[in-house]
Short mmCIF file of C-alpha atoms and ligand atoms in Angstrom, two decimals:
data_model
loop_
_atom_site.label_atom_id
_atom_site.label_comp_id
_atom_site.label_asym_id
_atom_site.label_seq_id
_atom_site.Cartn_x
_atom_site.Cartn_y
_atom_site.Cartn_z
CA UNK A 242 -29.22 13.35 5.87
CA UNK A 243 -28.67 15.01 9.19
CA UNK A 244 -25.64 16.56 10.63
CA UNK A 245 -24.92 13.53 12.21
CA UNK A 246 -24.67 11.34 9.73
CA UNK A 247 -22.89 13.82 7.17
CA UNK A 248 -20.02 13.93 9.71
CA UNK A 249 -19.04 10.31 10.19
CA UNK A 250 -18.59 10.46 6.25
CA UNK A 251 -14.48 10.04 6.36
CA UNK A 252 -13.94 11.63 2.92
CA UNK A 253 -14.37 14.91 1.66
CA UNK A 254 -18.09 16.01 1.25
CA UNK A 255 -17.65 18.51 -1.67
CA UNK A 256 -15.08 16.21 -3.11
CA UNK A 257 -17.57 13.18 -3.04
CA UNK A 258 -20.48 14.76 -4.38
CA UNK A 259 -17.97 15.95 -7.71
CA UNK A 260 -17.13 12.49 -7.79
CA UNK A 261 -20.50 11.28 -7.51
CA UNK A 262 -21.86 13.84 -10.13
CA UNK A 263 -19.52 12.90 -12.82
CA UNK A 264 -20.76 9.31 -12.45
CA UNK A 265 -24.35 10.43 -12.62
CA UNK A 266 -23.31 12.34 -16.01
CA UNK A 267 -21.72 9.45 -17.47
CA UNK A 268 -24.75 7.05 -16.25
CA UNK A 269 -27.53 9.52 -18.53
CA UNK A 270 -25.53 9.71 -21.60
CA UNK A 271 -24.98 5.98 -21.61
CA UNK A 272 -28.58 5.42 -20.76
CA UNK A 273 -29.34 8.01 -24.19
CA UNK A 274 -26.57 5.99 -26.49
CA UNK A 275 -28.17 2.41 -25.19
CA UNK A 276 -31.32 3.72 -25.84
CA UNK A 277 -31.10 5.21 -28.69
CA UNK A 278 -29.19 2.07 -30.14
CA UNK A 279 -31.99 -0.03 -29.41
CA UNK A 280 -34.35 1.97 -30.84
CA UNK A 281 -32.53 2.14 -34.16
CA UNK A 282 -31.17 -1.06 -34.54
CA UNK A 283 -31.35 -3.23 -37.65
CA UNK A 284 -30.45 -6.43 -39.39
CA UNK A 285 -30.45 -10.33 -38.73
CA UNK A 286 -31.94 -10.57 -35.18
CA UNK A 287 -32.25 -7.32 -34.50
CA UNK A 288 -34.81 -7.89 -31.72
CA UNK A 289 -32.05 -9.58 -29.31
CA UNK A 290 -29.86 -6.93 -29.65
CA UNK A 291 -32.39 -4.35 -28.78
CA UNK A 292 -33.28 -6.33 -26.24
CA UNK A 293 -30.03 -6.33 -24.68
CA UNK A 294 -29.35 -2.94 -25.24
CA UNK A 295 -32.69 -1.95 -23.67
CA UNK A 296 -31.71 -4.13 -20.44
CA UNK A 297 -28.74 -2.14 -20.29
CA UNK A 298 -30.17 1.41 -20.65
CA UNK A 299 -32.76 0.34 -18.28
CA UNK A 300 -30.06 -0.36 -15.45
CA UNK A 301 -28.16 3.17 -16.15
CA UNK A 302 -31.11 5.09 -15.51
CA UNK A 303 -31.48 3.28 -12.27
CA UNK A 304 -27.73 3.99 -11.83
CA UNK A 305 -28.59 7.62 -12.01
CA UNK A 306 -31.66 7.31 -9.97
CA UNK A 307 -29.11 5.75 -7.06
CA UNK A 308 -26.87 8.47 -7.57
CA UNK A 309 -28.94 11.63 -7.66
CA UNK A 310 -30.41 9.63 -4.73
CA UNK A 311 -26.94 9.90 -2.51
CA UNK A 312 -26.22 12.98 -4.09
CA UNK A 313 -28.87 14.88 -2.35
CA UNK A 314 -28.72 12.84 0.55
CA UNK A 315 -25.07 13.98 1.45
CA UNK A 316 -26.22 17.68 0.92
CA UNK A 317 -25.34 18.46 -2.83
CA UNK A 318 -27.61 18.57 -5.96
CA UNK A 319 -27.13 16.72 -8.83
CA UNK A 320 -26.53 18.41 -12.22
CA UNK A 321 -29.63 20.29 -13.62
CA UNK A 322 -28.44 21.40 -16.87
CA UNK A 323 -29.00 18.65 -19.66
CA UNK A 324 -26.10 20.57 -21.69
CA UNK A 325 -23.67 19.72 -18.34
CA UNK A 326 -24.08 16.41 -19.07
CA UNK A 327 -22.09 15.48 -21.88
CA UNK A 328 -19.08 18.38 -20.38
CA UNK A 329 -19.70 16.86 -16.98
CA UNK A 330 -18.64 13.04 -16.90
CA UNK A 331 -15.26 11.20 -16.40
CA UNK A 332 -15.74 9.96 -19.95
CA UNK A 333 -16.96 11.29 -23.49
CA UNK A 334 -20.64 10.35 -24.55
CA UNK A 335 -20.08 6.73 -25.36
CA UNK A 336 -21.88 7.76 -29.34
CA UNK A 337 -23.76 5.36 -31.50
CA UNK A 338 -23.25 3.21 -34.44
CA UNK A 339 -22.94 4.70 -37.71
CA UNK A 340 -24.26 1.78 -39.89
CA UNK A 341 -27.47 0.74 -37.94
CA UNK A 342 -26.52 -2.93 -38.15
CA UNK A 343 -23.00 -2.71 -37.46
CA UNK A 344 -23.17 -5.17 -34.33
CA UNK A 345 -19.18 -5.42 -34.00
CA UNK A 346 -19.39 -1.17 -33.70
CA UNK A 347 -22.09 -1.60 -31.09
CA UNK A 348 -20.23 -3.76 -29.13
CA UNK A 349 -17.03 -2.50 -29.35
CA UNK A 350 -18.70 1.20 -27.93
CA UNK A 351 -20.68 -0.40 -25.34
CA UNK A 352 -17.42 -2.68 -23.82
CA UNK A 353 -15.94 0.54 -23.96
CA UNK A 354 -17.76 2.29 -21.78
CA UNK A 355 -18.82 0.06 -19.34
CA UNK A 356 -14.93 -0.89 -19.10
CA UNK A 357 -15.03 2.98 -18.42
CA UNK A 358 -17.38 3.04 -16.00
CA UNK A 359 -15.65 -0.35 -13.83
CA UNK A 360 -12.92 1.88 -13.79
CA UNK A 361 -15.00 4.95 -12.24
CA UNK A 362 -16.86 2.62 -9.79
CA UNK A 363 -13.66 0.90 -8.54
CA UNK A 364 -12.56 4.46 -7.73
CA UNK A 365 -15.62 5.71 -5.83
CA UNK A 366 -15.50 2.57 -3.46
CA UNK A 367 -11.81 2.70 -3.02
CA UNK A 368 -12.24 6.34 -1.75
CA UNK A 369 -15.35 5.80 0.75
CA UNK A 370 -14.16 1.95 1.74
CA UNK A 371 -14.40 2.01 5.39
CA UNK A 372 -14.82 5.93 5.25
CA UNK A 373 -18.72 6.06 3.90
CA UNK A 374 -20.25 2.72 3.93
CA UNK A 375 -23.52 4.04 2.10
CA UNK A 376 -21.50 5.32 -0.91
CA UNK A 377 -18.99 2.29 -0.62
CA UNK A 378 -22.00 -0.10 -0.90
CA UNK A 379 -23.39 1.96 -3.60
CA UNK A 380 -20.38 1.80 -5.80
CA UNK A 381 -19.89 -2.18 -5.76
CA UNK A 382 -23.55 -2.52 -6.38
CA UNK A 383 -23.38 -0.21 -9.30
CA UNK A 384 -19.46 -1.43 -9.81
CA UNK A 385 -21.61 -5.40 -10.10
CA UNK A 386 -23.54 -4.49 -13.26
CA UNK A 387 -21.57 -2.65 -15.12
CA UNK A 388 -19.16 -5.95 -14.98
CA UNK A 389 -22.50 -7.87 -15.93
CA UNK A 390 -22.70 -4.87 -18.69
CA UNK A 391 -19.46 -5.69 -19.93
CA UNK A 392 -19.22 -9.85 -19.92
CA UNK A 393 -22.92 -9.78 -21.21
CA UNK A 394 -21.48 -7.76 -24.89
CA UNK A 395 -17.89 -9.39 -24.59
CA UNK A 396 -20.48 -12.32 -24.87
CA UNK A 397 -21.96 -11.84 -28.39
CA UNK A 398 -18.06 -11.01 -29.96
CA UNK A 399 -18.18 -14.15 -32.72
CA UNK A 400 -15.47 -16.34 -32.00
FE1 FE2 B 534 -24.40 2.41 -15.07
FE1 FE2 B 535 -23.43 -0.21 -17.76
#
């Protein structure tokens, strides 16, 4: 990004990039927790919810990938200390189930967080909204599937 273009960014640079970087710690240890559910997983259909929970990790690693993306494109670095992760985030490391086919404790953490992370999201593009349309745009995109994130697991809660 040239000098240009880091200028007409109406917000503070340093200020962004902090915010930006917390996201992108939140967005790996939620990719790790997804993951890691879906790989451990067990009980009656099993499969879908790995499934889902693969489909979400999947989309926070792309999260991440868009972030580190802006990151370094408005002149900062994303963090490059995995132990900065968990330290680094708005929010604690979502964790996993402790029974592996507890699908009511998988649920409940992964509405959590993605609640969390609507929350972050609606931040980040109330900051830049007319003031940094790349990071605006990047925030409802982001802000879009995390709500898909959340309805998808509100979803499976057995009525
Ligand atoms: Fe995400
Ligand atoms: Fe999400």
């Amino acid at each position: 990004m040239g000098k240009k273009s880091r200028e007409i960014v109406g917000v503070d640079l340093k200020d962004l990039i902090k915010d930006l970087n917390k996201a992108y710690c939140d967005e790996w240890l939620a990719y790790y927790a997804w993951w890691y559910m879906a790989q451990a997983v067990e009980g009656k259909g099993y499969e879908d919810m790995a499934e889902f929970l693969n489909k979400i990790a999947k989309d926070e690693l792309e999260h991440a990938t868009e972030l580190a993306e802006r990151i370094i494109e408005l002149g900062g670095l994303p963090t490059n200390r995995i132990g900065n992760l968990e330290k680094g985030g708005n929010n604690p490391y979502p964790g996993v189930m402790k029974k592996l086919n507890d699908y009511d404790e998988i649920i409940k953490i992964v509405t959590a967080a993605e609640a969390g992370a609507i929350e972050v999201y609606n931040k980040i593009a109330k900051k830049t909204f007319g003031k940094d349309h790349d990071t605006y745009q990047l925030a409802t995109h982001i802000m879009g599937e995390e709500i898909g994130h959340e309805e998808m697991f509100e979803n499976l809660i057995e009525k």
